[in-house]
Amino acid sequence: MAGGTVRRLAWRVATLVDGTPETASARTMTFHVPDWPGHLAGQHVDLRLTAEDGYQAQRSYSLAAPADADRITLTIQRVPDGEVSPYLTDTMKPGDPVEVRGPVGGWFVWRPDSTAPVLLVAGGSGVVPLAAMIRARRAAGSRVPFRLLYSVRTPADRYYSADLAGPLDGVDVTYAYTRAVPDGWPRPPGRIGVADVNTHGWPADLAPECFVCGPTGFVEAVADILVALGHDPRRIKTERFGPTGG
Amino acid sequence: MTHTYVDGNALAGPLADLFAVDLTTAVLRCAGCGRTGPLAGLHVYQKAPGLVARCPGCQAVMVRLARTPTRVHLDLHGTLALAVSLPS
């Protein structure tokens, strides 16, 4: 402590325990992180790779589930030509190390002692922190009613299909496909609109907590819809991930 | 290219290098328009030599954060005030 800055949040070496394909382009990965301090649903970690020449690349990923002792779970979407994600999804093997820092972020979080109804709106891989909230609800035995509206290109692009298929007591899950739908699906493919949010969300009168996560344009559109439907902007929390990623 | 920003949540990790508390929940007042809101609600542009966070109301730059291998540079001159909730 004698002069200089103190490293408040240290990088730790995590080890990949297990990696399972989530879709054709995404992988759910469980890491062992010694002395992991625990986290809240919605928080994320920074992950850092160092090349042999010392070049470092760093990305932020949402935690996908409550911590299981010293184990954390992420779902990584492969970004074509990305610097970091293709290594994680395609190359990294169990036993391989990577540096992580976290948990970070205390705003886009759901706390199990919260009593307000919850609306989750996911665009694509934005479902990851929202699935963490559903899992945290279950782990805590919370009875707070949840609704998830999940916009995704095609049925094959859905994350966590088995988990979200239910039965999920008190969690309603609705899919809104943008490119292709299953046979006999009542809703034609298309982007989420006012009717989707109005039908599958909560009335503003119930003062739900709203969490919206996805690409920036998606989040912008959904947040505008929620405000137009009368939701208090202060109860709409957003997490945008940009077009860069990688 | 209007959607090239992310949320202030993206500053959580980089600011953790400097601060003992989570600043994403801190409430900031914009020096440009006087708007107040959480750091997490700022618009963060990452495609720059550092991180640039702008007011979601008037787009004025409120926070700039850059790091070199040996130093961290934080410019808050676009932020008039910053309030942090203490743990209860």
mmCIF file of N, CA, C and O in Angstrom, chain A residues 142-221:
data_model
loop_
_atom_site.group_PDB
_atom_site.id
_atom_site.type_symbol
_atom_site.label_atom_id
_atom_site.label_comp_id
_atom_site.label_asym_id
_atom_site.label_seq_id
_atom_site.Cartn_x
_atom_site.Cartn_y
_atom_site.Cartn_z
ATOM 1 N N SER A 142 -37.428 -18.348 -5.434
ATOM 2 C CA SER A 142 -38.266 -17.152 -5.533
ATOM 3 C C SER A 142 -39.569 -17.478 -6.251
ATOM 4 O O SER A 142 -39.609 -18.286 -7.179
ATOM 5 N N ARG A 143 -40.663 -16.824 -5.826
ATOM 6 C CA ARG A 143 -41.960 -17.010 -6.482
ATOM 7 C C ARG A 143 -42.315 -15.824 -7.362
ATOM 8 O O ARG A 143 -43.441 -15.726 -7.847
ATOM 9 N N VAL A 144 -41.403 -14.901 -7.529
ATOM 10 C CA VAL A 144 -41.674 -13.717 -8.343
ATOM 11 C C VAL A 144 -41.977 -14.159 -9.778
ATOM 12 O O VAL A 144 -41.237 -14.957 -10.351
ATOM 13 N N PRO A 145 -43.098 -13.690 -10.362
ATOM 14 C CA PRO A 145 -43.412 -14.102 -11.729
ATOM 15 C C PRO A 145 -42.483 -13.463 -12.763
ATOM 16 O O PRO A 145 -42.225 -12.258 -12.714
ATOM 17 N N PHE A 146 -41.984 -14.291 -13.656
ATOM 18 C CA PHE A 146 -41.066 -13.853 -14.709
ATOM 19 C C PHE A 146 -41.729 -14.087 -16.066
ATOM 20 O O PHE A 146 -42.444 -15.080 -16.259
ATOM 21 N N ARG A 147 -41.430 -13.211 -17.003
ATOM 22 C CA ARG A 147 -41.772 -13.466 -18.394
ATOM 23 C C ARG A 147 -40.533 -13.207 -19.239
ATOM 24 O O ARG A 147 -39.896 -12.164 -19.078
ATOM 25 N N LEU A 148 -40.241 -14.151 -20.104
ATOM 26 C CA LEU A 148 -39.114 -14.001 -21.034
ATOM 27 C C LEU A 148 -39.654 -13.933 -22.451
ATOM 28 O O LEU A 148 -40.357 -14.844 -22.889
ATOM 29 N N LEU A 149 -39.317 -12.869 -23.141
ATOM 30 C CA LEU A 149 -39.620 -12.734 -24.564
ATOM 31 C C LEU A 149 -38.286 -12.793 -25.297
ATOM 32 O O LEU A 149 -37.420 -11.931 -25.083
ATOM 33 N N TYR A 150 -38.117 -13.831 -26.117
ATOM 34 C CA TYR A 150 -36.798 -14.158 -26.651
ATOM 35 C C TYR A 150 -36.854 -14.088 -28.172
ATOM 36 O O TYR A 150 -37.466 -14.929 -28.815
ATOM 37 N N SER A 151 -36.219 -13.067 -28.715
ATOM 38 C CA SER A 151 -36.143 -12.893 -30.160
ATOM 39 C C SER A 151 -34.886 -13.582 -30.679
ATOM 40 O O SER A 151 -33.781 -13.309 -30.199
ATOM 41 N N VAL A 152 -35.072 -14.484 -31.636
ATOM 42 C CA VAL A 152 -33.940 -15.268 -32.127
ATOM 43 C C VAL A 152 -34.209 -15.595 -33.597
ATOM 44 O O VAL A 152 -35.359 -15.651 -34.035
ATOM 45 N N ARG A 153 -33.155 -15.779 -34.374
ATOM 46 C CA ARG A 153 -33.340 -15.937 -35.825
ATOM 47 C C ARG A 153 -34.191 -17.142 -36.184
ATOM 48 O O ARG A 153 -35.189 -17.038 -36.876
ATOM 49 N N THR A 154 -33.751 -18.313 -35.723
ATOM 50 C CA THR A 154 -34.447 -19.555 -36.084
ATOM 51 C C THR A 154 -34.485 -20.458 -34.848
ATOM 52 O O THR A 154 -33.725 -20.245 -33.896
ATOM 53 N N PRO A 155 -35.326 -21.489 -34.878
ATOM 54 C CA PRO A 155 -35.341 -22.407 -33.717
ATOM 55 C C PRO A 155 -33.965 -22.998 -33.423
ATOM 56 O O PRO A 155 -33.629 -23.239 -32.263
ATOM 57 N N ALA A 156 -33.143 -23.208 -34.455
ATOM 58 C CA ALA A 156 -31.822 -23.816 -34.236
ATOM 59 C C ALA A 156 -30.858 -22.868 -33.533
ATOM 60 O O ALA A 156 -29.809 -23.297 -33.049
ATOM 61 N N ASP A 157 -31.205 -21.583 -33.497
ATOM 62 C CA ASP A 157 -30.322 -20.603 -32.856
ATOM 63 C C ASP A 157 -30.644 -20.383 -31.381
ATOM 64 O O ASP A 157 -29.990 -19.578 -30.718
ATOM 65 N N ARG A 158 -31.669 -21.064 -30.886
ATOM 66 C CA ARG A 158 -32.043 -20.852 -29.484
ATOM 67 C C ARG A 158 -30.971 -21.412 -28.547
ATOM 68 O O ARG A 158 -30.464 -22.511 -28.767
ATOM 69 N N TYR A 159 -30.688 -20.662 -27.491
ATOM 70 C CA TYR A 159 -29.839 -21.169 -26.414
ATOM 71 C C TYR A 159 -30.747 -21.836 -25.368
ATOM 72 O O TYR A 159 -31.887 -21.440 -25.190
ATOM 73 N N TYR A 160 -30.165 -22.775 -24.641
ATOM 74 C CA TYR A 160 -30.797 -23.332 -23.433
ATOM 75 C C TYR A 160 -32.201 -23.890 -23.699
ATOM 76 O O TYR A 160 -33.081 -23.793 -22.847
ATOM 77 N N SER A 161 -32.408 -24.494 -24.876
ATOM 78 C CA SER A 161 -33.740 -24.964 -25.241
ATOM 79 C C SER A 161 -34.330 -25.889 -24.181
ATOM 80 O O SER A 161 -35.493 -25.752 -23.807
ATOM 81 N N ALA A 162 -33.509 -26.822 -23.716
ATOM 82 C CA ALA A 162 -34.028 -27.792 -22.758
ATOM 83 C C ALA A 162 -34.421 -27.102 -21.455
ATOM 84 O O ALA A 162 -35.502 -27.336 -20.901
ATOM 85 N N ASP A 163 -33.554 -26.206 -20.988
ATOM 86 C CA ASP A 163 -33.801 -25.499 -19.731
ATOM 87 C C ASP A 163 -35.049 -24.639 -19.803
ATOM 88 O O ASP A 163 -35.809 -24.544 -18.844
ATOM 89 N N LEU A 164 -35.244 -23.992 -20.940
ATOM 90 C CA LEU A 164 -36.345 -23.037 -21.057
ATOM 91 C C LEU A 164 -37.641 -23.713 -21.484
ATOM 92 O O LEU A 164 -38.692 -23.078 -21.529
ATOM 93 N N ALA A 165 -37.570 -25.013 -21.833
ATOM 94 C CA ALA A 165 -38.777 -25.715 -22.250
ATOM 95 C C ALA A 165 -39.676 -26.013 -21.059
ATOM 96 O O ALA A 165 -40.837 -26.349 -21.217
ATOM 97 N N GLY A 166 -39.144 -25.930 -19.880
ATOM 98 C CA GLY A 166 -39.962 -26.111 -18.697
ATOM 99 C C GLY A 166 -39.968 -27.546 -18.198
ATOM 100 O O GLY A 166 -39.182 -28.348 -18.667
ATOM 101 N N PRO A 167 -40.790 -27.851 -17.189
ATOM 102 C CA PRO A 167 -41.725 -26.896 -16.607
ATOM 103 C C PRO A 167 -41.000 -25.849 -15.765
ATOM 104 O O PRO A 167 -40.104 -26.185 -14.997
ATOM 105 N N LEU A 168 -41.385 -24.613 -15.943
ATOM 106 C CA LEU A 168 -40.775 -23.509 -15.211
ATOM 107 C C LEU A 168 -41.897 -22.807 -14.456
ATOM 108 O O LEU A 168 -42.552 -21.934 -14.997
ATOM 109 N N ASP A 169 -42.116 -23.233 -13.256
ATOM 110 C CA ASP A 169 -43.201 -22.687 -12.458
ATOM 111 C C ASP A 169 -43.042 -21.182 -12.292
ATOM 112 O O ASP A 169 -42.099 -20.733 -11.655
ATOM 113 N N GLY A 170 -43.948 -20.438 -12.883
ATOM 114 C CA GLY A 170 -43.917 -18.988 -12.705
ATOM 115 C C GLY A 170 -43.048 -18.250 -13.704
ATOM 116 O O GLY A 170 -42.852 -17.051 -13.571
ATOM 117 N N VAL A 171 -42.541 -18.956 -14.706
ATOM 118 C CA VAL A 171 -41.753 -18.291 -15.758
ATOM 119 C C VAL A 171 -42.409 -18.597 -17.106
ATOM 120 O O VAL A 171 -42.468 -19.758 -17.519
ATOM 121 N N ASP A 172 -42.927 -17.579 -17.769
ATOM 122 C CA ASP A 172 -43.495 -17.764 -19.110
ATOM 123 C C ASP A 172 -42.414 -17.445 -20.140
ATOM 124 O O ASP A 172 -41.773 -16.396 -20.058
ATOM 125 N N VAL A 173 -42.242 -18.339 -21.096
ATOM 126 C CA VAL A 173 -41.241 -18.136 -22.138
ATOM 127 C C VAL A 173 -41.941 -18.039 -23.487
ATOM 128 O O VAL A 173 -42.734 -18.915 -23.837
ATOM 129 N N THR A 174 -41.675 -16.967 -24.217
ATOM 130 C CA THR A 174 -42.241 -16.788 -25.557
ATOM 131 C C THR A 174 -41.106 -16.530 -26.542
ATOM 132 O O THR A 174 -40.222 -15.708 -26.270
ATOM 133 N N TYR A 175 -41.150 -17.227 -27.659
ATOM 134 C CA TYR A 175 -40.151 -17.007 -28.700
ATOM 135 C C TYR A 175 -40.722 -16.122 -29.799
ATOM 136 O O TYR A 175 -41.883 -16.259 -30.173
ATOM 137 N N ALA A 176 -39.902 -15.227 -30.298
ATOM 138 C CA ALA A 176 -40.253 -14.416 -31.463
ATOM 139 C C ALA A 176 -39.148 -14.618 -32.485
ATOM 140 O O ALA A 176 -38.038 -14.100 -32.322
ATOM 141 N N TYR A 177 -39.432 -15.402 -33.512
ATOM 142 C CA TYR A 177 -38.402 -15.719 -34.514
ATOM 143 C C TYR A 177 -38.338 -14.612 -35.560
ATOM 144 O O TYR A 177 -39.369 -14.073 -35.969
ATOM 145 N N THR A 178 -37.111 -14.318 -35.988
ATOM 146 C CA THR A 178 -36.971 -13.227 -36.958
ATOM 147 C C THR A 178 -36.758 -13.733 -38.384
ATOM 148 O O THR A 178 -37.019 -13.009 -39.337
ATOM 149 N N ARG A 179 -36.260 -14.961 -38.578
ATOM 150 C CA ARG A 179 -35.941 -15.439 -39.935
ATOM 151 C C ARG A 179 -36.773 -16.643 -40.355
ATOM 152 O O ARG A 179 -37.235 -16.720 -41.475
ATOM 153 N N ALA A 180 -36.884 -17.641 -39.474
ATOM 154 C CA ALA A 180 -37.590 -18.877 -39.830
ATOM 155 C C ALA A 180 -38.323 -19.390 -38.600
ATOM 156 O O ALA A 180 -37.819 -19.264 -37.481
ATOM 157 N N VAL A 181 -39.509 -19.947 -38.817
ATOM 158 C CA VAL A 181 -40.333 -20.411 -37.702
ATOM 159 C C VAL A 181 -40.570 -21.909 -37.832
ATOM 160 O O VAL A 181 -40.467 -22.468 -38.929
ATOM 161 N N PRO A 182 -40.913 -22.594 -36.737
ATOM 162 C CA PRO A 182 -41.286 -24.016 -36.840
ATOM 163 C C PRO A 182 -42.590 -24.154 -37.623
ATOM 164 O O PRO A 182 -43.354 -23.194 -37.727
ATOM 165 N N ASP A 183 -42.828 -25.352 -38.140
ATOM 166 C CA ASP A 183 -44.080 -25.605 -38.855
ATOM 167 C C ASP A 183 -45.276 -25.279 -37.965
ATOM 168 O O ASP A 183 -45.309 -25.652 -36.791
ATOM 169 N N GLY A 184 -46.229 -24.607 -38.556
ATOM 170 C CA GLY A 184 -47.469 -24.335 -37.828
ATOM 171 C C GLY A 184 -47.364 -23.227 -36.802
ATOM 172 O O GLY A 184 -48.299 -22.986 -36.045
ATOM 173 N N TRP A 185 -46.215 -22.534 -36.742
ATOM 174 C CA TRP A 185 -46.021 -21.464 -35.761
ATOM 175 C C TRP A 185 -46.957 -20.301 -36.093
ATOM 176 O O TRP A 185 -47.034 -19.882 -37.255
ATOM 177 N N PRO A 186 -47.684 -19.782 -35.125
ATOM 178 C CA PRO A 186 -48.704 -18.777 -35.449
ATOM 179 C C PRO A 186 -48.147 -17.415 -35.860
ATOM 180 O O PRO A 186 -48.787 -16.695 -36.629
ATOM 181 N N ARG A 187 -46.965 -17.084 -35.366
ATOM 182 C CA ARG A 187 -46.454 -15.734 -35.619
ATOM 183 C C ARG A 187 -45.500 -15.773 -36.811
ATOM 184 O O ARG A 187 -44.538 -16.545 -36.807
ATOM 185 N N PRO A 188 -45.716 -14.954 -37.839
ATOM 186 C CA PRO A 188 -44.770 -14.942 -38.955
ATOM 187 C C PRO A 188 -43.416 -14.411 -38.490
ATOM 188 O O PRO A 188 -43.347 -13.652 -37.514
ATOM 189 N N PRO A 189 -42.331 -14.801 -39.173
ATOM 190 C CA PRO A 189 -41.027 -14.309 -38.737
ATOM 191 C C PRO A 189 -40.942 -12.792 -38.884
ATOM 192 O O PRO A 189 -41.469 -12.217 -39.833
ATOM 193 N N GLY A 190 -40.300 -12.169 -37.928
ATOM 194 C CA GLY A 190 -40.158 -10.715 -37.986
ATOM 195 C C GLY A 190 -39.611 -10.195 -36.673
ATOM 196 O O GLY A 190 -39.545 -10.916 -35.678
ATOM 197 N N ARG A 191 -39.176 -8.965 -36.722
ATOM 198 C CA ARG A 191 -38.602 -8.346 -35.526
ATOM 199 C C ARG A 191 -39.674 -8.125 -34.462
ATOM 200 O O ARG A 191 -40.847 -7.977 -34.776
ATOM 201 N N ILE A 192 -39.246 -8.048 -33.227
ATOM 202 C CA ILE A 192 -40.164 -7.779 -32.116
ATOM 203 C C ILE A 192 -40.821 -6.421 -32.316
ATOM 204 O O ILE A 192 -40.156 -5.447 -32.679
ATOM 205 N N GLY A 193 -42.142 -6.395 -32.119
ATOM 206 C CA GLY A 193 -42.874 -5.150 -32.254
ATOM 207 C C GLY A 193 -43.697 -4.852 -31.015
ATOM 208 O O GLY A 193 -43.656 -5.601 -30.023
ATOM 209 N N VAL A 194 -44.436 -3.773 -31.093
ATOM 210 C CA VAL A 194 -45.251 -3.354 -29.954
ATOM 211 C C VAL A 194 -46.205 -4.468 -29.532
ATOM 212 O O VAL A 194 -46.385 -4.739 -28.339
ATOM 213 N N ALA A 195 -46.805 -5.147 -30.518
ATOM 214 C CA ALA A 195 -47.797 -6.176 -30.187
ATOM 215 C C ALA A 195 -47.160 -7.308 -29.387
ATOM 216 O O ALA A 195 -47.759 -7.820 -28.436
ATOM 217 N N ASP A 196 -45.935 -7.701 -29.744
ATOM 218 C CA ASP A 196 -45.256 -8.772 -29.004
ATOM 219 C C ASP A 196 -45.032 -8.372 -27.550
ATOM 220 O O ASP A 196 -45.294 -9.146 -26.623
ATOM 221 N N VAL A 197 -44.517 -7.175 -27.371
ATOM 222 C CA VAL A 197 -44.185 -6.737 -26.007
ATOM 223 C C VAL A 197 -45.465 -6.520 -25.207
ATOM 224 O O VAL A 197 -45.552 -6.862 -24.021
ATOM 225 N N ASN A 198 -46.496 -5.994 -25.869
ATOM 226 C CA ASN A 198 -47.759 -5.744 -25.188
ATOM 227 C C ASN A 198 -48.418 -7.054 -24.776
ATOM 228 O O ASN A 198 -48.935 -7.185 -23.659
ATOM 229 N N THR A 199 -48.374 -8.057 -25.657
ATOM 230 C CA THR A 199 -49.053 -9.328 -25.390
ATOM 231 C C THR A 199 -48.277 -10.186 -24.390
ATOM 232 O O THR A 199 -48.860 -10.803 -23.511
ATOM 233 N N HIS A 200 -46.967 -10.213 -24.529
ATOM 234 C CA HIS A 200 -46.177 -11.167 -23.744
ATOM 235 C C HIS A 200 -45.402 -10.530 -22.597
ATOM 236 O O HIS A 200 -44.703 -11.222 -21.867
ATOM 237 N N GLY A 201 -45.510 -9.210 -22.462
ATOM 238 C CA GLY A 201 -44.874 -8.549 -21.327
ATOM 239 C C GLY A 201 -45.868 -8.374 -20.184
ATOM 240 O O GLY A 201 -46.895 -9.052 -20.129
ATOM 241 N N TRP A 202 -45.556 -7.459 -19.269
ATOM 242 C CA TRP A 202 -46.458 -7.127 -18.170
ATOM 243 C C TRP A 202 -47.054 -5.751 -18.427
ATOM 244 O O TRP A 202 -46.389 -4.887 -18.993
ATOM 245 N N PRO A 203 -48.287 -5.539 -17.968
ATOM 246 C CA PRO A 203 -48.828 -4.179 -18.027
ATOM 247 C C PRO A 203 -47.960 -3.237 -17.192
ATOM 248 O O PRO A 203 -47.448 -3.634 -16.134
ATOM 249 N N ALA A 204 -47.826 -2.014 -17.660
ATOM 250 C CA ALA A 204 -46.998 -1.044 -16.933
ATOM 251 C C ALA A 204 -47.518 -0.810 -15.526
ATOM 252 O O ALA A 204 -46.752 -0.492 -14.610
ATOM 253 N N ASP A 205 -48.834 -0.982 -15.331
ATOM 254 C CA ASP A 205 -49.441 -0.757 -14.009
ATOM 255 C C ASP A 205 -48.826 -1.648 -12.928
ATOM 256 O O ASP A 205 -48.842 -1.306 -11.749
ATOM 257 N N LEU A 206 -48.304 -2.807 -13.335
ATOM 258 C CA LEU A 206 -47.726 -3.723 -12.347
ATOM 259 C C LEU A 206 -46.313 -3.306 -11.946
ATOM 260 O O LEU A 206 -45.711 -3.935 -11.078
ATOM 261 N N ALA A 207 -45.798 -2.269 -12.581
ATOM 262 C CA ALA A 207 -44.459 -1.758 -12.280
ATOM 263 C C ALA A 207 -43.407 -2.860 -12.271
ATOM 264 O O ALA A 207 -42.683 -3.041 -11.281
ATOM 265 N N PRO A 208 -43.334 -3.620 -13.370
ATOM 266 C CA PRO A 208 -42.316 -4.681 -13.408
ATOM 267 C C PRO A 208 -40.919 -4.111 -13.554
ATOM 268 O O PRO A 208 -40.744 -2.970 -13.983
ATOM 269 N N GLU A 209 -39.950 -4.920 -13.163
ATOM 270 C CA GLU A 209 -38.562 -4.640 -13.521
ATOM 271 C C GLU A 209 -38.346 -5.195 -14.916
ATOM 272 O O GLU A 209 -38.644 -6.370 -15.170
ATOM 273 N N CYS A 210 -37.831 -4.364 -15.824
ATOM 274 C CA CYS A 210 -37.612 -4.815 -17.201
ATOM 275 C C CYS A 210 -36.116 -4.886 -17.475
ATOM 276 O O CYS A 210 -35.390 -3.926 -17.209
ATOM 277 N N PHE A 211 -35.683 -6.006 -17.997
ATOM 278 C CA PHE A 211 -34.278 -6.191 -18.382
ATOM 279 C C PHE A 211 -34.245 -6.516 -19.877
ATOM 280 O O PHE A 211 -34.890 -7.471 -20.314
ATOM 281 N N VAL A 212 -33.522 -5.713 -20.625
ATOM 282 C CA VAL A 212 -33.447 -5.899 -22.072
ATOM 283 C C VAL A 212 -31.977 -6.076 -22.452
ATOM 284 O O VAL A 212 -31.141 -5.229 -22.109
ATOM 285 N N CYS A 213 -31.676 -7.169 -23.136
ATOM 286 C CA CYS A 213 -30.285 -7.402 -23.526
ATOM 287 C C CYS A 213 -30.216 -7.935 -24.948
ATOM 288 O O CYS A 213 -30.955 -8.843 -25.316
ATOM 289 N N GLY A 214 -29.345 -7.341 -25.734
ATOM 290 C CA GLY A 214 -29.170 -7.787 -27.110
ATOM 291 C C GLY A 214 -28.320 -6.793 -27.862
ATOM 292 O O GLY A 214 -27.673 -5.932 -27.262
ATOM 293 N N PRO A 215 -28.312 -6.915 -29.193
ATOM 294 C CA PRO A 215 -27.566 -5.944 -29.989
ATOM 295 C C PRO A 215 -28.134 -4.546 -29.776
ATOM 296 O O PRO A 215 -29.307 -4.388 -29.432
ATOM 297 N N THR A 216 -27.317 -3.536 -29.994
ATOM 298 C CA THR A 216 -27.707 -2.167 -29.671
ATOM 299 C C THR A 216 -29.014 -1.746 -30.332
ATOM 300 O O THR A 216 -29.893 -1.183 -29.679
ATOM 301 N N GLY A 217 -29.179 -2.032 -31.626
ATOM 302 C CA GLY A 217 -30.403 -1.632 -32.317
ATOM 303 C C GLY A 217 -31.636 -2.297 -31.729
ATOM 304 O O GLY A 217 -32.694 -1.666 -31.587
ATOM 305 N N PHE A 218 -31.499 -3.563 -31.361
ATOM 306 C CA PHE A 218 -32.594 -4.301 -30.741
ATOM 307 C C PHE A 218 -32.983 -3.682 -29.404
ATOM 308 O O PHE A 218 -34.158 -3.428 -29.122
ATOM 309 N N VAL A 219 -31.974 -3.433 -28.583
ATOM 310 C CA VAL A 219 -32.228 -2.877 -27.250
ATOM 311 C C VAL A 219 -32.904 -1.507 -27.361
ATOM 312 O O VAL A 219 -33.858 -1.208 -26.636
ATOM 313 N N GLU A 220 -32.410 -0.718 -28.296
ATOM 314 C CA GLU A 220 -32.991 0.612 -28.505
ATOM 315 C C GLU A 220 -34.475 0.503 -28.853
ATOM 316 O O GLU A 220 -35.324 1.190 -28.282
ATOM 317 N N ALA A 221 -34.778 -0.402 -29.783
ATOM 318 C CA ALA A 221 -36.158 -0.558 -30.242
ATOM 319 C C ALA A 221 -37.057 -1.035 -29.108
ATOM 320 O O ALA A 221 -38.161 -0.503 -28.901
#
